[in-house]
mmCIF file of the C-alpha atoms, coordinates in Angstrom:
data_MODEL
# 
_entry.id   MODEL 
# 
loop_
_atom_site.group_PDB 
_atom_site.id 
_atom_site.type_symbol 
_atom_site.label_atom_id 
_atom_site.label_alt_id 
_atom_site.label_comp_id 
_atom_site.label_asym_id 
_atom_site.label_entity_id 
_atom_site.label_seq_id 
_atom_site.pdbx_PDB_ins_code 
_atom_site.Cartn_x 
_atom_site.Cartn_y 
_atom_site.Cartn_z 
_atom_site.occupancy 
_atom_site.B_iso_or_equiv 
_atom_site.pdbx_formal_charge 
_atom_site.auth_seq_id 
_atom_site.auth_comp_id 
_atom_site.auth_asym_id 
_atom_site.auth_atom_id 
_atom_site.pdbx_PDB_model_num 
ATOM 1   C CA . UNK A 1 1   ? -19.448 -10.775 10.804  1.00 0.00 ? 1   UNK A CA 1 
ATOM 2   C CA . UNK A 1 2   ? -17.319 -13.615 9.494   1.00 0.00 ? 2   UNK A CA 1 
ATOM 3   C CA . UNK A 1 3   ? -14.797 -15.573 11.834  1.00 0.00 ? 3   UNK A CA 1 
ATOM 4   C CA . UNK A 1 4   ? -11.828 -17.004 10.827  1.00 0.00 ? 4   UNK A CA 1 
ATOM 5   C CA . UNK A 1 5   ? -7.768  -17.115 11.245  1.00 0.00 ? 5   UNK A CA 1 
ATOM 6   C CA . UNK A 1 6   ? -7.204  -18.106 15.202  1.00 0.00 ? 6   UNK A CA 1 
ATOM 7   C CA . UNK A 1 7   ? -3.222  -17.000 15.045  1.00 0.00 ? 7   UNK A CA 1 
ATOM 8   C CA . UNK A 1 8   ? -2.462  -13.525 16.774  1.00 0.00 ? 8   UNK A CA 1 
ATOM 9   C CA . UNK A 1 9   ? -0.817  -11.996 13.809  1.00 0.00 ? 9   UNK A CA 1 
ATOM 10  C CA . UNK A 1 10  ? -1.234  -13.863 10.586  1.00 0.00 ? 10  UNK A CA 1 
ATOM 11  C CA . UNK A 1 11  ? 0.202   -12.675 7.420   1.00 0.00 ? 11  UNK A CA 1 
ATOM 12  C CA . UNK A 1 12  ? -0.328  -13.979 3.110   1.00 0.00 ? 12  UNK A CA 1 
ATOM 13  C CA . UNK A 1 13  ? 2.343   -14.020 0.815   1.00 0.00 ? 13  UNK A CA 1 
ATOM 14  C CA . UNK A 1 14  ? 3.225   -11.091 -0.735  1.00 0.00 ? 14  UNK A CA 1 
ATOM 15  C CA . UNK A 1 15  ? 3.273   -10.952 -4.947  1.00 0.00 ? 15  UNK A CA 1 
ATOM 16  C CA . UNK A 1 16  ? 4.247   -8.307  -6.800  1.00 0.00 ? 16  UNK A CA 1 
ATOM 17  C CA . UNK A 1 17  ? 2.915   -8.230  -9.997  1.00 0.00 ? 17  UNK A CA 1 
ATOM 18  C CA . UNK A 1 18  ? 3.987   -6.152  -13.209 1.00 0.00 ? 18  UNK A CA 1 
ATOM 19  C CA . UNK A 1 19  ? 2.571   -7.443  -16.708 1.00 0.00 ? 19  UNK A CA 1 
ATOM 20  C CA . UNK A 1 20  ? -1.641  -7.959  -16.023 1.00 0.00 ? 20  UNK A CA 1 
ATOM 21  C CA . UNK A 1 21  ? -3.882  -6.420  -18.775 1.00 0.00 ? 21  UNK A CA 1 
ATOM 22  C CA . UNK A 1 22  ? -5.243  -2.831  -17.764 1.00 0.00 ? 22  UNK A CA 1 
ATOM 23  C CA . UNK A 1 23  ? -9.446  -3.445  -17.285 1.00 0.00 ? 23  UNK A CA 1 
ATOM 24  C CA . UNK A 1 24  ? -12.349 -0.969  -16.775 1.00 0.00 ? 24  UNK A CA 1 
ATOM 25  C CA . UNK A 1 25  ? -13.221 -0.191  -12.855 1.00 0.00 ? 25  UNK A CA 1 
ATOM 26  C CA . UNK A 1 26  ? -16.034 -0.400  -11.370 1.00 0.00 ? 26  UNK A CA 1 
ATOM 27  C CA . UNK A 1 27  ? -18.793 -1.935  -9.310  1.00 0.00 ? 27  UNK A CA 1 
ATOM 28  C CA . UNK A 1 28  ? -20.299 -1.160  -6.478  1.00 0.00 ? 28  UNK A CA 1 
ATOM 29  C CA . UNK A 1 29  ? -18.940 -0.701  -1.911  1.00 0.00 ? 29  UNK A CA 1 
ATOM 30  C CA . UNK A 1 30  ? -19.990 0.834   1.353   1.00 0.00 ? 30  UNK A CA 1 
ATOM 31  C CA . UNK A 1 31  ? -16.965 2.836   1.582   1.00 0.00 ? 31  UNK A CA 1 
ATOM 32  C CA . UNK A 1 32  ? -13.341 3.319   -0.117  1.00 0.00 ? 32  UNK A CA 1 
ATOM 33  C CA . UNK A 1 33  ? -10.116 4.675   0.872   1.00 0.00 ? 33  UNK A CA 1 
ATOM 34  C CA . UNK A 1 34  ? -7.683  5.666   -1.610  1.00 0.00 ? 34  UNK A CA 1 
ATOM 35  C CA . UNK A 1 35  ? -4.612  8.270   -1.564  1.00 0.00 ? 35  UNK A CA 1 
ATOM 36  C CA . UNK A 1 36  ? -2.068  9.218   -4.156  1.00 0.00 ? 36  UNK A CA 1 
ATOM 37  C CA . UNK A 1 37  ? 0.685   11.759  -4.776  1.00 0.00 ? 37  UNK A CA 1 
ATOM 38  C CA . UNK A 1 38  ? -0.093  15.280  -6.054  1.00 0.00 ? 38  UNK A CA 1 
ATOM 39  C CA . UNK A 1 39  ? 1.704   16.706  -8.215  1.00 0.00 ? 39  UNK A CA 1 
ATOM 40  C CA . UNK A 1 40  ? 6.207   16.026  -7.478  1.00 0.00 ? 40  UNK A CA 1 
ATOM 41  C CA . UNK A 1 41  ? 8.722   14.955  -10.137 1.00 0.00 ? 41  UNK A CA 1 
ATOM 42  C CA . UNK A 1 42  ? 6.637   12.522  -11.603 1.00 0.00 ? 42  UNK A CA 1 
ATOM 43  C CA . UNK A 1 43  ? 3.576   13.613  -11.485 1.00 0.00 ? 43  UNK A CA 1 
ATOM 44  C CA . UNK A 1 44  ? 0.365   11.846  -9.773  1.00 0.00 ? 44  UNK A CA 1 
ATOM 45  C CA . UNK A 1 45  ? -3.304  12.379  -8.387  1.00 0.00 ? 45  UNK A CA 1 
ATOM 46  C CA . UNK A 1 46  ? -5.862  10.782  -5.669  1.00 0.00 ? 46  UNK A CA 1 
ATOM 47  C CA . UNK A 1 47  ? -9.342  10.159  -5.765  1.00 0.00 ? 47  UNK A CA 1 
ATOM 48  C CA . UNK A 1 48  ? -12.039 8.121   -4.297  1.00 0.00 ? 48  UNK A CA 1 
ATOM 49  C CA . UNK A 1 49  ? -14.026 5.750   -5.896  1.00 0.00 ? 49  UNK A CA 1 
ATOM 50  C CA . UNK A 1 50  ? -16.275 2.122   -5.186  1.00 0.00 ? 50  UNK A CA 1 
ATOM 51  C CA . UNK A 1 51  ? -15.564 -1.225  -6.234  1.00 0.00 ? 51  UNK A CA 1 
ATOM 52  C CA . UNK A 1 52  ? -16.359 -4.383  -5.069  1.00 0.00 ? 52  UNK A CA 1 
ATOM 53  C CA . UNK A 1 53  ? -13.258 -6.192  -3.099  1.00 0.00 ? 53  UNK A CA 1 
ATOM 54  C CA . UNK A 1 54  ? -9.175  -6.191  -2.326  1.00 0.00 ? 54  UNK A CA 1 
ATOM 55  C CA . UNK A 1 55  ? -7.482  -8.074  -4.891  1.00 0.00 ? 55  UNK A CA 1 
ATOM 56  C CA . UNK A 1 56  ? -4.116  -7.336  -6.671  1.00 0.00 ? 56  UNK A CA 1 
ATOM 57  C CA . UNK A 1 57  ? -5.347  -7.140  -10.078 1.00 0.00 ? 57  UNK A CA 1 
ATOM 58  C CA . UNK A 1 58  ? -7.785  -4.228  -9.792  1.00 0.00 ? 58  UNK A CA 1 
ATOM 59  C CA . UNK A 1 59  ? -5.354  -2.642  -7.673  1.00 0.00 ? 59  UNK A CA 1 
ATOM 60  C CA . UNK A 1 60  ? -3.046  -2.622  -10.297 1.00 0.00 ? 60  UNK A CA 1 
ATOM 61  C CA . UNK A 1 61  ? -5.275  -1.271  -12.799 1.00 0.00 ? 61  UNK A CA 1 
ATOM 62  C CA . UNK A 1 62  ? -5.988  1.258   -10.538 1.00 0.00 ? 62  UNK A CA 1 
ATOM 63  C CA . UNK A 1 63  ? -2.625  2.007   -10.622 1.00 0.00 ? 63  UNK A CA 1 
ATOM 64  C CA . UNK A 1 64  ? -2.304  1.889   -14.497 1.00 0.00 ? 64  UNK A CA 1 
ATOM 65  C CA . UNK A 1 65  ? -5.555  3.472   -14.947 1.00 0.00 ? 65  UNK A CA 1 
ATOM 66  C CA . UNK A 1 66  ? -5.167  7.168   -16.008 1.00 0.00 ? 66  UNK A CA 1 
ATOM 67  C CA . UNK A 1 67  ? -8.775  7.727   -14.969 1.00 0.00 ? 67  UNK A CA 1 
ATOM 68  C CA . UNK A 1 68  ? -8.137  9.938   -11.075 1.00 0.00 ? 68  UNK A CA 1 
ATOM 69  C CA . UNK A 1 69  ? -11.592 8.125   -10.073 1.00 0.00 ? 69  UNK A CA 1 
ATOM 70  C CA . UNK A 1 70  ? -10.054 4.134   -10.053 1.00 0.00 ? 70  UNK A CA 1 
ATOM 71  C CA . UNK A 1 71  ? -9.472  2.285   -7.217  1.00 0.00 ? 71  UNK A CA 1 
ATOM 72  C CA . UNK A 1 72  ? -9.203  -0.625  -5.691  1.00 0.00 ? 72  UNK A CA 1 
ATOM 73  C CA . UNK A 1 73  ? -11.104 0.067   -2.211  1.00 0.00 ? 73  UNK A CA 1 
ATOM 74  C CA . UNK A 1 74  ? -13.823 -0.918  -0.340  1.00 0.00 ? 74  UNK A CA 1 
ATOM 75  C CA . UNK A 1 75  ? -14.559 -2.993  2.894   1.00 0.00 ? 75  UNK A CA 1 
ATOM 76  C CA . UNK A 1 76  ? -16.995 -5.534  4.120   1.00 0.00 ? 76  UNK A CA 1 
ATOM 77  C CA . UNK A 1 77  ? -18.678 -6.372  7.068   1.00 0.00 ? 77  UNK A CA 1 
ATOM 78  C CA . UNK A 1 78  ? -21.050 -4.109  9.508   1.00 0.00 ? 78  UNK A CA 1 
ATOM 79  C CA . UNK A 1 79  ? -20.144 -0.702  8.928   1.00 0.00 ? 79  UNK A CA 1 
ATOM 80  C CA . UNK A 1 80  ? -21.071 0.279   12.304  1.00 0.00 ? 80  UNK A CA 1 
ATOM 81  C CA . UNK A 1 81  ? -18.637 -1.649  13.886  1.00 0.00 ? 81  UNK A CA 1 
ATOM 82  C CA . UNK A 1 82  ? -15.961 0.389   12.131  1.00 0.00 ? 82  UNK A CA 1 
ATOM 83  C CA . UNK A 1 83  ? -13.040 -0.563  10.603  1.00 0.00 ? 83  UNK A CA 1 
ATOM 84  C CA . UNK A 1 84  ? -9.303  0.222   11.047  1.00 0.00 ? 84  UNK A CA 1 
ATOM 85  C CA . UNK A 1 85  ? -8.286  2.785   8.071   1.00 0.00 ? 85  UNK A CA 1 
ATOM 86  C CA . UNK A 1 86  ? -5.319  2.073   5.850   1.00 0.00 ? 86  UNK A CA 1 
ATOM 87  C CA . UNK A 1 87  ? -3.612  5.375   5.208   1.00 0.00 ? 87  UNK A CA 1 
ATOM 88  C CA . UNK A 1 88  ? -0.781  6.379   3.039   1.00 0.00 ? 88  UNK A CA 1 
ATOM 89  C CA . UNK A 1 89  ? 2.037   7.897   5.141   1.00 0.00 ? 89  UNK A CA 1 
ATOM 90  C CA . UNK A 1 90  ? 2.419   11.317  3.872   1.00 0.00 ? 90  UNK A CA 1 
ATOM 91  C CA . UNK A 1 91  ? 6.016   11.736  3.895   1.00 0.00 ? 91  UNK A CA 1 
ATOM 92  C CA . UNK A 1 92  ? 7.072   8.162   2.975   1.00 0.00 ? 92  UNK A CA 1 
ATOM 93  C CA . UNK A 1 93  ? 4.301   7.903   0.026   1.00 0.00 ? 93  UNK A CA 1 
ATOM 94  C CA . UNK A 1 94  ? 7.387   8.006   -2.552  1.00 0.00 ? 94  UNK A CA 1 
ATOM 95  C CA . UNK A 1 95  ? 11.153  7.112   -2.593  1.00 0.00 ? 95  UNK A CA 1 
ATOM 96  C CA . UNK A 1 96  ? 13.750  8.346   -4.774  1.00 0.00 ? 96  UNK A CA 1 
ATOM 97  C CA . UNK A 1 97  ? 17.322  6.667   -5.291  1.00 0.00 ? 97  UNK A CA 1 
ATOM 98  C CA . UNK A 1 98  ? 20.501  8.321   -6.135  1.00 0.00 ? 98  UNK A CA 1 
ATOM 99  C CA . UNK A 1 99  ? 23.233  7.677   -7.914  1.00 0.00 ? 99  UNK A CA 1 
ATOM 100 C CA . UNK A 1 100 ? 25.417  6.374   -5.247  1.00 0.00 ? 100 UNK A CA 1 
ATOM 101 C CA . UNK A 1 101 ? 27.219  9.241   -3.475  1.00 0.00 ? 101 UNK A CA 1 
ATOM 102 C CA . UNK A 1 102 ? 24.517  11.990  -4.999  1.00 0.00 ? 102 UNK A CA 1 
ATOM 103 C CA . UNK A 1 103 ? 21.766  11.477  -2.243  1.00 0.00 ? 103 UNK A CA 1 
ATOM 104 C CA . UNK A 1 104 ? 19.257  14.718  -2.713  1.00 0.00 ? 104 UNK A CA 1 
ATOM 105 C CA . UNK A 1 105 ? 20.552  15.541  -6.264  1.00 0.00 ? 105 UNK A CA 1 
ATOM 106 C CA . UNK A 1 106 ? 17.756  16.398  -8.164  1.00 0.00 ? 106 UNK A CA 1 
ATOM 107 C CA . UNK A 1 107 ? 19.460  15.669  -11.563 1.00 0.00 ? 107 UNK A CA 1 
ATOM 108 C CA . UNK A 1 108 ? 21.119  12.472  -10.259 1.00 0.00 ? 108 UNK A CA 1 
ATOM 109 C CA . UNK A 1 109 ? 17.778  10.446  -9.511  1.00 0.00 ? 109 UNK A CA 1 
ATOM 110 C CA . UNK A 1 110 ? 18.046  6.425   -10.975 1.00 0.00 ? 110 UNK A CA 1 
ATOM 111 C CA . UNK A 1 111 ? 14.277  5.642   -9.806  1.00 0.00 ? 111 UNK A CA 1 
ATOM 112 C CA . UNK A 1 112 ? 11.329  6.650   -8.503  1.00 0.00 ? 112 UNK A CA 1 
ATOM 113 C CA . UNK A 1 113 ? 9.128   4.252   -6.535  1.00 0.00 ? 113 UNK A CA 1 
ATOM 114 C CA . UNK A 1 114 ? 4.989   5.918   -5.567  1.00 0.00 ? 114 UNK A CA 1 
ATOM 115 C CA . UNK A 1 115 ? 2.392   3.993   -3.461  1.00 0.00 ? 115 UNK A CA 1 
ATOM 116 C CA . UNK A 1 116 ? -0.743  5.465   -5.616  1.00 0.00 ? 116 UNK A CA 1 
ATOM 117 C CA . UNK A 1 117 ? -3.719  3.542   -4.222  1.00 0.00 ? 117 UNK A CA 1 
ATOM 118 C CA . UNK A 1 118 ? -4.957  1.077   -1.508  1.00 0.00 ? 118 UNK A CA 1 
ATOM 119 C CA . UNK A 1 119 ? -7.569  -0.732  -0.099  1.00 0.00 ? 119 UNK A CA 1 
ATOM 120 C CA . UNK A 1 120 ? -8.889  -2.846  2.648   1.00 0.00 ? 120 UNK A CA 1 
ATOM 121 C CA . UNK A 1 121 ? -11.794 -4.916  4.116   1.00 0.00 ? 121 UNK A CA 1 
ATOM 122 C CA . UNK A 1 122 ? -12.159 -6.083  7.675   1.00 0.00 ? 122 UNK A CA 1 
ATOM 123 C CA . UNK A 1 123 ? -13.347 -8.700  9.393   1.00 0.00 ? 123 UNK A CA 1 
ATOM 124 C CA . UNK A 1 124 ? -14.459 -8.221  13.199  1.00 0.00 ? 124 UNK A CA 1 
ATOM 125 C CA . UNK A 1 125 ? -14.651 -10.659 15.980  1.00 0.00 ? 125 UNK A CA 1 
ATOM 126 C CA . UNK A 1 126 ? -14.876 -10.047 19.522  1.00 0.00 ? 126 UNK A CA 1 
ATOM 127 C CA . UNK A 1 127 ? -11.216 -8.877  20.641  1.00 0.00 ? 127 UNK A CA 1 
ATOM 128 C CA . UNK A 1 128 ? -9.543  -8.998  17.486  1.00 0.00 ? 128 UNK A CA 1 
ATOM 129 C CA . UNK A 1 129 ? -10.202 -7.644  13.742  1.00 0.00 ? 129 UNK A CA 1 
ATOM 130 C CA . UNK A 1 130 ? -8.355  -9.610  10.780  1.00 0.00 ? 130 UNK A CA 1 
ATOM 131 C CA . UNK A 1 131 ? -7.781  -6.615  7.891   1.00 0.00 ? 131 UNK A CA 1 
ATOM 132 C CA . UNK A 1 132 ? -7.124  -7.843  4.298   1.00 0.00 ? 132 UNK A CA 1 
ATOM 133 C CA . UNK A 1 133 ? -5.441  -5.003  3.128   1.00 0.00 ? 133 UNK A CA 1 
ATOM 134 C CA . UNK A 1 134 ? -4.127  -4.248  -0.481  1.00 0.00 ? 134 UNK A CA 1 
ATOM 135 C CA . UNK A 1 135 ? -1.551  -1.195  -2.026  1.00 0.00 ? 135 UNK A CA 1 
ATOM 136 C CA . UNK A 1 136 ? -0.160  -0.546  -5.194  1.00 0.00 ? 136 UNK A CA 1 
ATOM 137 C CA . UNK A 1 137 ? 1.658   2.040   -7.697  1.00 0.00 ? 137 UNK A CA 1 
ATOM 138 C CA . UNK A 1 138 ? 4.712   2.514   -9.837  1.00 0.00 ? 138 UNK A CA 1 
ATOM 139 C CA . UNK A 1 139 ? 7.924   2.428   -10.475 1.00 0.00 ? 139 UNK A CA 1 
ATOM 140 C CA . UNK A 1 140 ? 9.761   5.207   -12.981 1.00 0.00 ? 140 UNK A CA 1 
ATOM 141 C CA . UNK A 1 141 ? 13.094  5.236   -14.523 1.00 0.00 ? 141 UNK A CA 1 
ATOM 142 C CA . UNK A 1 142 ? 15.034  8.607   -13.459 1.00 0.00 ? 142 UNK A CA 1 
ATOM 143 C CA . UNK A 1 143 ? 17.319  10.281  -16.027 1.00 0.00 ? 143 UNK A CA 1 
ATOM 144 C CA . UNK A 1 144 ? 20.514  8.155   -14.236 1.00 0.00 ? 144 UNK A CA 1 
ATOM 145 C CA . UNK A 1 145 ? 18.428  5.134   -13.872 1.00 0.00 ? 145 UNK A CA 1 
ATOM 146 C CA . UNK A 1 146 ? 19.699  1.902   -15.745 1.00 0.00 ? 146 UNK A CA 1 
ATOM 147 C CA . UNK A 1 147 ? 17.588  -1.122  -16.573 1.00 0.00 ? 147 UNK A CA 1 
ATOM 148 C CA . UNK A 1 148 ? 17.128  -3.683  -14.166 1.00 0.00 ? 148 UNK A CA 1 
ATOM 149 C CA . UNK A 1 149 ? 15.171  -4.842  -11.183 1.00 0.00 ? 149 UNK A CA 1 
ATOM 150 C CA . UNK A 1 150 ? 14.808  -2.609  -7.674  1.00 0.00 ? 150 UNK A CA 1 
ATOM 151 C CA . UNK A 1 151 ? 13.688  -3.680  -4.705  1.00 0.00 ? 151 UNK A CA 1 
ATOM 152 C CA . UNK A 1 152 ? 11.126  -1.396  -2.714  1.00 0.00 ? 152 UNK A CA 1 
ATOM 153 C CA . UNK A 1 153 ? 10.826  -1.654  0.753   1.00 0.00 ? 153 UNK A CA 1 
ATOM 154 C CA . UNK A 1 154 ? 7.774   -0.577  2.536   1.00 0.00 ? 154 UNK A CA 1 
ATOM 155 C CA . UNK A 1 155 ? 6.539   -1.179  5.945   1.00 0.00 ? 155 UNK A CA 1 
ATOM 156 C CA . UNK A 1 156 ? 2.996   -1.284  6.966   1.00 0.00 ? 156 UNK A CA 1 
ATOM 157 C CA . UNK A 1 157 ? 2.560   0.061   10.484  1.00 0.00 ? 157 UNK A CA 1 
ATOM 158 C CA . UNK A 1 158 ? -0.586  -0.585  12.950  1.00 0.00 ? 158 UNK A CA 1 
ATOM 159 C CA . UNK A 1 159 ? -1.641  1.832   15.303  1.00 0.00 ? 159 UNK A CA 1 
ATOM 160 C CA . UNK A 1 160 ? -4.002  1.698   18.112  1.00 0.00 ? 160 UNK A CA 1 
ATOM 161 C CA . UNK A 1 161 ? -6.471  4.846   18.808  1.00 0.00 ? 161 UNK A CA 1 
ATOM 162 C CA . UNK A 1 162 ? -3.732  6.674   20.971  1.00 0.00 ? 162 UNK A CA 1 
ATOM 163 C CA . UNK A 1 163 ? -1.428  5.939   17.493  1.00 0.00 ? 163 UNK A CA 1 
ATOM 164 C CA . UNK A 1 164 ? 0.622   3.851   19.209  1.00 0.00 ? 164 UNK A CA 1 
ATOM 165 C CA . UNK A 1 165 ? 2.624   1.131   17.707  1.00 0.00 ? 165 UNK A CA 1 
ATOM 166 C CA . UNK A 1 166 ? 1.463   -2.185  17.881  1.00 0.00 ? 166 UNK A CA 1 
ATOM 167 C CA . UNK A 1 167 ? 2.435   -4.261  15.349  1.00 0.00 ? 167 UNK A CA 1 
ATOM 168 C CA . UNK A 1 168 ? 4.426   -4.145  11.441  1.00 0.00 ? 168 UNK A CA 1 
ATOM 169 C CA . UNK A 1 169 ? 4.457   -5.727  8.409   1.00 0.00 ? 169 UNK A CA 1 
ATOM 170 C CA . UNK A 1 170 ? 7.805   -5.011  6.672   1.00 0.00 ? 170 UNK A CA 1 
ATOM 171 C CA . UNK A 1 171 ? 7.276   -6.204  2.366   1.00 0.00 ? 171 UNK A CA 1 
ATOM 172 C CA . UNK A 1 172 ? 9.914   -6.155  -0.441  1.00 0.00 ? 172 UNK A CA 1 
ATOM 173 C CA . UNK A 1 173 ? 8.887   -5.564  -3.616  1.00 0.00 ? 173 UNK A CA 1 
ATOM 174 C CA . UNK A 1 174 ? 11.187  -6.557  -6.656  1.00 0.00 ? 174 UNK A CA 1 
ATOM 175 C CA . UNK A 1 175 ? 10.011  -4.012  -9.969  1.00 0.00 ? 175 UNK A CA 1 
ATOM 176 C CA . UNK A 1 176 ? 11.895  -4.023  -13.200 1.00 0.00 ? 176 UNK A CA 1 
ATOM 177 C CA . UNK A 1 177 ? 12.434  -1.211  -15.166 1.00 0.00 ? 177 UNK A CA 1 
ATOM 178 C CA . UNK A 1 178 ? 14.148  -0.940  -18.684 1.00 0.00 ? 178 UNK A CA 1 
ATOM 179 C CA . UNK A 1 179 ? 14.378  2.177   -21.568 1.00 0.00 ? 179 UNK A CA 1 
ATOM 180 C CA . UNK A 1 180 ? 11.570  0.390   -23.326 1.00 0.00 ? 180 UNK A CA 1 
ATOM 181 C CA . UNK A 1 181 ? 9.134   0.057   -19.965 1.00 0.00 ? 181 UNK A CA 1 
ATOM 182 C CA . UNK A 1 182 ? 10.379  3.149   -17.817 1.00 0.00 ? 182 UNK A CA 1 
ATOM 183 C CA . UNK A 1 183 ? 7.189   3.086   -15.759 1.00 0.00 ? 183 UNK A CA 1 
ATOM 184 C CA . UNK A 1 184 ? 6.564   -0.669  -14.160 1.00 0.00 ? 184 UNK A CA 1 
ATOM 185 C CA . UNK A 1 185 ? 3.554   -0.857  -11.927 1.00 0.00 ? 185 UNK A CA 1 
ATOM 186 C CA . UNK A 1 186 ? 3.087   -3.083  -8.863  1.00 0.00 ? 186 UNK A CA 1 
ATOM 187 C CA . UNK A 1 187 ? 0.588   -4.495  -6.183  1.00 0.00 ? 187 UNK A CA 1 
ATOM 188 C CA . UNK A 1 188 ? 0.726   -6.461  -3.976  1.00 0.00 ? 188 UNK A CA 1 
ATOM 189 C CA . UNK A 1 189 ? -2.624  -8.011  -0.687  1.00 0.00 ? 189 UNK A CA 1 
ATOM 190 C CA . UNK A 1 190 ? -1.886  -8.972  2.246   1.00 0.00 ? 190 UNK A CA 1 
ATOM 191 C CA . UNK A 1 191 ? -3.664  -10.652 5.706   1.00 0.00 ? 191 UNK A CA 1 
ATOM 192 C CA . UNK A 1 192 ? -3.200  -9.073  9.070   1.00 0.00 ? 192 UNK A CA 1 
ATOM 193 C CA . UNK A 1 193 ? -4.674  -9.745  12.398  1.00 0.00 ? 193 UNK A CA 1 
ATOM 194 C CA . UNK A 1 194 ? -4.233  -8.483  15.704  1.00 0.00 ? 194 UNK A CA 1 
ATOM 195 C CA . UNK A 1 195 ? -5.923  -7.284  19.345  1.00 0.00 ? 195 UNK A CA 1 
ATOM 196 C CA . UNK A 1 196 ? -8.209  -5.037  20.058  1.00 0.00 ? 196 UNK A CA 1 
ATOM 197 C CA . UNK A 1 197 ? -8.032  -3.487  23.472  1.00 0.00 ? 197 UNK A CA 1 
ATOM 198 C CA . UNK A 1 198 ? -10.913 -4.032  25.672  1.00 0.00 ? 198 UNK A CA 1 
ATOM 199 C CA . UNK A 1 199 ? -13.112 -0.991  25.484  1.00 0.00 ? 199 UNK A CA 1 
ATOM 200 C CA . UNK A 1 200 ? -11.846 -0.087  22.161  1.00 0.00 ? 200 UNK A CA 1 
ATOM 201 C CA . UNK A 1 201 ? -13.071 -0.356  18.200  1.00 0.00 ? 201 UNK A CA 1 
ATOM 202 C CA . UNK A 1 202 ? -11.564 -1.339  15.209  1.00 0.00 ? 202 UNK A CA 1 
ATOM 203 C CA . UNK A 1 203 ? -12.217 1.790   13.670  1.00 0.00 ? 203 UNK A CA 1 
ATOM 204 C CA . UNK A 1 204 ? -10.030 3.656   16.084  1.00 0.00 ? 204 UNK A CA 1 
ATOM 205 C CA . UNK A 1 205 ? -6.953  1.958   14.833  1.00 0.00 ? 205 UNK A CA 1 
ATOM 206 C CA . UNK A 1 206 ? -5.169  2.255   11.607  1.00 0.00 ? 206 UNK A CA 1 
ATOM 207 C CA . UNK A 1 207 ? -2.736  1.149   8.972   1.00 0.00 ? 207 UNK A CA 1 
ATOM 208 C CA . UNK A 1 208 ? -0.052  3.355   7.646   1.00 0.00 ? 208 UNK A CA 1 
ATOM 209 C CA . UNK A 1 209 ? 1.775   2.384   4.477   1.00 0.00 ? 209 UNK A CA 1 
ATOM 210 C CA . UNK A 1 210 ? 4.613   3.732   3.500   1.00 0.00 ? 210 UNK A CA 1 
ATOM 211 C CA . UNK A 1 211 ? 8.115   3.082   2.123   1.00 0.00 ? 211 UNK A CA 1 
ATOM 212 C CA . UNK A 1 212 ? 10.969  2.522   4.168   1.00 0.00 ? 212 UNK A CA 1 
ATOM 213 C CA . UNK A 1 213 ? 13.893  5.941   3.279   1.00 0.00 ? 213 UNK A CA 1 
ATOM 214 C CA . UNK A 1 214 ? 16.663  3.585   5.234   1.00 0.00 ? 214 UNK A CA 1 
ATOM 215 C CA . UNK A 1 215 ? 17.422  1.902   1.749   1.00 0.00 ? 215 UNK A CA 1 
ATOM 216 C CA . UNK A 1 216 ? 20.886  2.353   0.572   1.00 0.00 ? 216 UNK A CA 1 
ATOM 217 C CA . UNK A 1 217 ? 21.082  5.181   -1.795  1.00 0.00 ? 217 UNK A CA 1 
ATOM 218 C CA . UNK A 1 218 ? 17.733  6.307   -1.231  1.00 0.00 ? 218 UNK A CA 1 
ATOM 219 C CA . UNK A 1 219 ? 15.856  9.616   -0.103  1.00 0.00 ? 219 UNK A CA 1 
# 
């Protein structure tokens, strides 16, 4: 196992970014996560898949790719000693803004934001685990969307093995869209470390991204 990062809770800068070319997929992992939406307004799919590390750029071809099997997850380090899983939150894996004043009104949606795909690897020492963690996905233009930039805001929750709340990572993403690009993608890696009880494993924990419904005009 690999030691580094001494701080409690220690956190990268986030980068969102839009314009990189779309590459082929592949390599090679000991395991993936990935998660998606099915089906909804927009459309969308899941699927798991190897590659070889957490970095934004194959996330966001992930993202772009219209092959169900890309991703951008794996993890390394000792499988055995487990590590925490990053999930998609299954009711906040999308948000939709309004027109202001036409919250819920199917035929008054500006924008569409969808977490498609993520991925983390771990790093274990005794009493803590440091998770490099990675999500991205897309950003549509609705039939009363105008062009412009939108800011998504999506929280990453950690929970220990009784899914209790123990720490967050809050991230704002800024995603243009315009009526000659009305899908934009985005991705974005982070760095996260925290405790692990005594008596407990890093694989009984987890990571639950999703976006944050509180945003003005938003549902």
């Amino acid at each position: 196992m690999k030691r580094r990062l001494s701080a409690p809770i220690t956190r990268v800068v986030t980068t969102a970014t839009l314009a990189l070319p779309l590459a082929a997929l592949g390599g090679c992992g000991m395991s993936s996560l990935t998660s998606g939406l099915g089906g909804g307004m927009f459309g969308g799919s899941s699927a798991t898949s190897e590659v070889a590390s957490v970095n934004e750029a194959q996330l966001l071809d992930a993202a772009k790719s219209g092959d169900p099997s890309a991703t951008g997850s794996t993890f390394s380090g000792d499988v055995d000693a487990g590590c925490p899983r990053l999930v998609i939150a299954p009711h906040d894996n999308y948000i939709t803004f309004y027109e202001v004043g036409h919250v819920g009104d199917a035929l008054a949606v500006a924008q569409r934001g969808e977490i498609t795909k993520t991925a983390r690897e771990c790093q274990v020492e005794p009493g803590r685990v440091t998770v490099k963690y990675g999500f991205s996905g897309r950003l549509l233009l609705g039939p009363k969307g105008q062009p412009g930039s939108v800011t998504l805001p999506i929280t990453v929750a950690v929970n220990d093995g009784k899914r209790t709340k123990i720490t967050t990572d809050s991230v704002k993403l800024d995603v243009s869209v315009g009526l000659d690009k009305p899908i934009s993608y985005f991705s974005t890696v982070r760095t996260i470390t925290f405790p692990i009880a005594e008596g407990s494993r890093p694989g009984e924990y987890q990571l639950v991204v999703g976006f944050d419904s509180r945003a003005p005009s938003s549902g």
